[in-house]
């Protein structure tokens, strides 16, 4: 292999190693987030509060869209991702209500 191809392979490995570390951070962060939202769901169930809070959800979406813009992430992607997470949280909260 040429020096350029060898260097490209090294850089590719470095990028992939970084991506792998970031994936681990994402998974651990999501796990912690869901641990917190499960605690919220139990609290809501204990006090007969509704499983969803549309006003809070709107605030969160707006806040994360701004964070996405500030960080250079596509805000539509951030919104879709948060909507997915919120739907999972609500599903968990509904389980606690039963």
mmCIF file with all atom_site columns, C-alpha atoms in Angstrom:
data_model
loop_
_atom_site.group_PDB
_atom_site.id
_atom_site.type_symbol
_atom_site.label_atom_id
_atom_site.label_alt_id
_atom_site.label_comp_id
_atom_site.label_asym_id
_atom_site.label_entity_id
_atom_site.label_seq_id
_atom_site.pdbx_PDB_ins_code
_atom_site.Cartn_x
_atom_site.Cartn_y
_atom_site.Cartn_z
_atom_site.occupancy
_atom_site.B_iso_or_equiv
_atom_site.pdbx_formal_charge
_atom_site.auth_seq_id
_atom_site.auth_comp_id
_atom_site.auth_asym_id
_atom_site.auth_atom_id
_atom_site.pdbx_PDB_model_num
ATOM 1  C CA . UNK A 1 1  ? 0.000   0.000  0.000  1.00 0.00 ? 1  UNK A CA 1
ATOM 2  C CA . UNK A 1 2  ? 1.093   3.527  -0.621 1.00 0.00 ? 2  UNK A CA 1
ATOM 3  C CA . UNK A 1 3  ? 1.858   5.905  2.217  1.00 0.00 ? 3  UNK A CA 1
ATOM 4  C CA . UNK A 1 4  ? -1.308  7.885  1.398  1.00 0.00 ? 4  UNK A CA 1
ATOM 5  C CA . UNK A 1 5  ? -3.489  4.779  1.591  1.00 0.00 ? 5  UNK A CA 1
ATOM 6  C CA . UNK A 1 6  ? -1.818  3.654  4.819  1.00 0.00 ? 6  UNK A CA 1
ATOM 7  C CA . UNK A 1 7  ? -2.340  7.107  6.350  1.00 0.00 ? 7  UNK A CA 1
ATOM 8  C CA . UNK A 1 8  ? -5.976  7.152  5.190  1.00 0.00 ? 8  UNK A CA 1
ATOM 9  C CA . UNK A 1 9  ? -6.518  3.735  6.811  1.00 0.00 ? 9  UNK A CA 1
ATOM 10 C CA . UNK A 1 10 ? -4.996  5.023  10.069 1.00 0.00 ? 10 UNK A CA 1
ATOM 11 C CA . UNK A 1 11 ? -7.212  8.118  10.008 1.00 0.00 ? 11 UNK A CA 1
ATOM 12 C CA . UNK A 1 12 ? -10.265 5.990  9.252  1.00 0.00 ? 12 UNK A CA 1
ATOM 13 C CA . UNK A 1 13 ? -9.484  3.795  12.270 1.00 0.00 ? 13 UNK A CA 1
ATOM 14 C CA . UNK A 1 14 ? -9.085  6.875  14.477 1.00 0.00 ? 14 UNK A CA 1
ATOM 15 C CA . UNK A 1 15 ? -12.441 8.253  13.325 1.00 0.00 ? 15 UNK A CA 1
ATOM 16 C CA . UNK A 1 16 ? -14.145 4.915  13.860 1.00 0.00 ? 16 UNK A CA 1
ATOM 17 C CA . UNK A 1 17 ? -12.609 4.539  17.328 1.00 0.00 ? 17 UNK A CA 1
ATOM 18 C CA . UNK A 1 18 ? -13.925 8.000  18.202 1.00 0.00 ? 18 UNK A CA 1
ATOM 19 C CA . UNK A 1 19 ? -17.378 7.115  16.843 1.00 0.00 ? 19 UNK A CA 1
ATOM 20 C CA . UNK A 1 20 ? -17.378 3.924  18.930 1.00 0.00 ? 20 UNK A CA 1
ATOM 21 C CA . UNK A 1 21 ? -16.562 5.911  22.081 1.00 0.00 ? 21 UNK A CA 1
ATOM 22 C CA . UNK A 1 22 ? -19.294 8.442  21.291 1.00 0.00 ? 22 UNK A CA 1
ATOM 23 C CA . UNK A 1 23 ? -21.800 5.629  20.702 1.00 0.00 ? 23 UNK A CA 1
ATOM 24 C CA . UNK A 1 24 ? -20.981 4.289  24.169 1.00 0.00 ? 24 UNK A CA 1
ATOM 25 C CA . UNK A 1 25 ? -21.495 7.757  25.668 1.00 0.00 ? 25 UNK A CA 1
ATOM 26 C CA . UNK A 1 26 ? -24.869 8.018  23.901 1.00 0.00 ? 26 UNK A CA 1
ATOM 27 C CA . UNK A 1 27 ? -26.037 4.639  25.207 1.00 0.00 ? 27 UNK A CA 1
ATOM 28 C CA . UNK A 1 28 ? -24.952 5.342  28.791 1.00 0.00 ? 28 UNK A CA 1
ATOM 29 C CA . UNK A 1 29 ? -26.535 8.816  28.621 1.00 0.00 ? 29 UNK A CA 1
ATOM 30 C CA . UNK A 1 30 ? -29.814 7.406  27.292 1.00 0.00 ? 30 UNK A CA 1
ATOM 31 C CA . UNK A 1 31 ? -29.794 4.761  30.026 1.00 0.00 ? 31 UNK A CA 1
ATOM 32 C CA . UNK A 1 32 ? -29.395 7.458  32.691 1.00 0.00 ? 32 UNK A CA 1
ATOM 33 C CA . UNK A 1 33 ? -32.081 9.594  31.068 1.00 0.00 ? 33 UNK A CA 1
ATOM 34 C CA . UNK A 1 34 ? -34.537 6.710  31.047 1.00 0.00 ? 34 UNK A CA 1
ATOM 35 C CA . UNK A 1 35 ? -33.702 5.885  34.670 1.00 0.00 ? 35 UNK A CA 1
ATOM 36 C CA . UNK A 1 36 ? -34.707 9.445  35.556 1.00 0.00 ? 36 UNK A CA 1
ATOM 37 C CA . UNK A 1 37 ? -37.869 9.398  33.450 1.00 0.00 ? 37 UNK A CA 1
ATOM 38 C CA . UNK A 1 38 ? -38.891 6.058  34.980 1.00 0.00 ? 38 UNK A CA 1
ATOM 39 C CA . UNK A 1 39 ? -38.607 7.673  38.411 1.00 0.00 ? 39 UNK A CA 1
ATOM 40 C CA . UNK A 1 40 ? -40.809 10.503 37.121 1.00 0.00 ? 40 UNK A CA 1
ATOM 41 C CA . UNK A 1 41 ? -43.304 7.953  35.781 1.00 0.00 ? 41 UNK A CA 1
ATOM 42 C CA . UNK A 1 42 ? -43.517 6.190  39.134 1.00 0.00 ? 42 UNK A CA 1
ATOM 43 C CA . UNK A 1 43 ? -44.012 9.519  40.899 1.00 0.00 ? 43 UNK A CA 1
ATOM 44 C CA . UNK A 1 44 ? -46.756 10.492 38.461 1.00 0.00 ? 44 UNK A CA 1
ATOM 45 C CA . UNK A 1 45 ? -48.491 7.131  38.947 1.00 0.00 ? 45 UNK A CA 1
ATOM 46 C CA . UNK A 1 46 ? -48.316 7.429  42.738 1.00 0.00 ? 46 UNK A CA 1
ATOM 47 C CA . UNK A 1 47 ? -49.972 10.854 42.590 1.00 0.00 ? 47 UNK A CA 1
ATOM 48 C CA . UNK A 1 48 ? -52.425 10.143 39.753 1.00 0.00 ? 48 UNK A CA 1
ATOM 49 C CA . UNK A 1 49 ? -50.756 12.648 37.436 1.00 0.00 ? 49 UNK A CA 1
ATOM 50 C CA . UNK A 1 50 ? -51.154 12.247 33.660 1.00 0.00 ? 50 UNK A CA 1
ATOM 51 C CA . UNK A 1 51 ? -48.386 10.292 31.906 1.00 0.00 ? 51 UNK A CA 1
ATOM 52 C CA . UNK A 1 52 ? -47.708 13.098 29.426 1.00 0.00 ? 52 UNK A CA 1
ATOM 53 C CA . UNK A 1 53 ? -47.188 16.820 29.850 1.00 0.00 ? 53 UNK A CA 1
ATOM 54 C CA . UNK A 1 54 ? -47.694 18.475 26.451 1.00 0.00 ? 54 UNK A CA 1
ATOM 55 C CA . UNK A 1 55 ? -46.556 21.920 27.650 1.00 0.00 ? 55 UNK A CA 1
ATOM 56 C CA . UNK A 1 56 ? -43.285 20.488 29.016 1.00 0.00 ? 56 UNK A CA 1
ATOM 57 C CA . UNK A 1 57 ? -42.791 18.461 25.847 1.00 0.00 ? 57 UNK A CA 1
ATOM 58 C CA . UNK A 1 58 ? -43.165 21.593 23.692 1.00 0.00 ? 58 UNK A CA 1
ATOM 59 C CA . UNK A 1 59 ? -40.666 23.448 25.881 1.00 0.00 ? 59 UNK A CA 1
ATOM 60 C CA . UNK A 1 60 ? -38.189 20.585 25.622 1.00 0.00 ? 60 UNK A CA 1
ATOM 61 C CA . UNK A 1 61 ? -38.515 20.375 21.857 1.00 0.00 ? 61 UNK A CA 1
ATOM 62 C CA . UNK A 1 62 ? -37.934 24.128 21.505 1.00 0.00 ? 62 UNK A CA 1
ATOM 63 C CA . UNK A 1 63 ? -34.969 23.993 23.881 1.00 0.00 ? 63 UNK A CA 1
ATOM 64 C CA . UNK A 1 64 ? -33.355 21.072 22.072 1.00 0.00 ? 64 UNK A CA 1
ATOM 65 C CA . UNK A 1 65 ? -33.972 22.623 18.656 1.00 0.00 ? 65 UNK A CA 1
ATOM 66 C CA . UNK A 1 66 ? -32.015 25.659 19.855 1.00 0.00 ? 66 UNK A CA 1
ATOM 67 C CA . UNK A 1 67 ? -29.256 23.439 21.247 1.00 0.00 ? 67 UNK A CA 1
ATOM 68 C CA . UNK A 1 68 ? -29.146 21.632 17.907 1.00 0.00 ? 68 UNK A CA 1
ATOM 69 C CA . UNK A 1 69 ? -28.808 24.902 16.007 1.00 0.00 ? 69 UNK A CA 1
ATOM 70 C CA . UNK A 1 70 ? -26.120 26.133 18.393 1.00 0.00 ? 70 UNK A CA 1
ATOM 71 C CA . UNK A 1 71 ? -24.158 22.895 18.051 1.00 0.00 ? 71 UNK A CA 1
ATOM 72 C CA . UNK A 1 72 ? -24.476 22.530 14.288 1.00 0.00 ? 72 UNK A CA 1
ATOM 73 C CA . UNK A 1 73 ? -26.847 19.550 14.445 1.00 0.00 ? 73 UNK A CA 1
ATOM 74 C CA . UNK A 1 74 ? -29.836 19.448 12.121 1.00 0.00 ? 74 UNK A CA 1
ATOM 75 C CA . UNK A 1 75 ? -32.740 20.724 14.278 1.00 0.00 ? 75 UNK A CA 1
ATOM 76 C CA . UNK A 1 76 ? -35.240 18.552 12.385 1.00 0.00 ? 76 UNK A CA 1
ATOM 77 C CA . UNK A 1 77 ? -33.211 15.480 13.289 1.00 0.00 ? 77 UNK A CA 1
ATOM 78 C CA . UNK A 1 78 ? -33.042 16.629 16.929 1.00 0.00 ? 78 UNK A CA 1
ATOM 79 C CA . UNK A 1 79 ? -36.815 17.165 16.956 1.00 0.00 ? 79 UNK A CA 1
ATOM 80 C CA . UNK A 1 80 ? -37.500 13.721 15.470 1.00 0.00 ? 80 UNK A CA 1
ATOM 81 C CA . UNK A 1 81 ? -35.117 12.104 17.938 1.00 0.00 ? 81 UNK A CA 1
ATOM 82 C CA . UNK A 1 82 ? -36.664 13.879 20.926 1.00 0.00 ? 82 UNK A CA 1
ATOM 83 C CA . UNK A 1 83 ? -40.178 13.008 19.758 1.00 0.00 ? 83 UNK A CA 1
ATOM 84 C CA . UNK A 1 84 ? -39.120 9.367  19.612 1.00 0.00 ? 84 UNK A CA 1
ATOM 85 C CA . UNK A 1 85 ? -37.645 9.547  23.126 1.00 0.00 ? 85 UNK A CA 1
ATOM 86 C CA . UNK A 1 86 ? -40.742 11.327 24.460 1.00 0.00 ? 86 UNK A CA 1
ATOM 87 C CA . UNK A 1 87 ? -43.028 8.677  22.965 1.00 0.00 ? 87 UNK A CA 1
ATOM 88 C CA . UNK A 1 88 ? -40.989 5.968  24.706 1.00 0.00 ? 88 UNK A CA 1
ATOM 89 C CA . UNK A 1 89 ? -41.104 7.870  27.996 1.00 0.00 ? 89 UNK A CA 1
ATOM 90 C CA . UNK A 1 90 ? -44.880 8.264  27.760 1.00 0.00 ? 90 UNK A CA 1
ATOM 91 C CA . UNK A 1 91 ? -45.210 4.552  26.962 1.00 0.00 ? 91 UNK A CA 1
ATOM 92 C CA . UNK A 1 92 ? -43.240 3.749  30.123 1.00 0.00 ? 92 UNK A CA 1
ATOM 93 C CA . UNK A 1 93 ? -45.315 6.190  32.169 1.00 0.00 ? 93 UNK A CA 1
ATOM 94 C CA . UNK A 1 94 ? -48.540 4.620  30.890 1.00 0.00 ? 94 UNK A CA 1
ATOM 95 C CA . UNK A 1 95 ? -47.283 1.213  32.078 1.00 0.00 ? 95 UNK A CA 1
ATOM 96 C CA . UNK A 1 96 ? -46.840 2.623  35.581 1.00 0.00 ? 96 UNK A CA 1
ATOM 97 C CA . UNK A 1 97 ? -50.399 3.959  35.506 1.00 0.00 ? 97 UNK A CA 1
ATOM 98 C CA . UNK A 1 98 ? -51.809 0.434  35.048 1.00 0.00 ? 98 UNK A CA 1
#
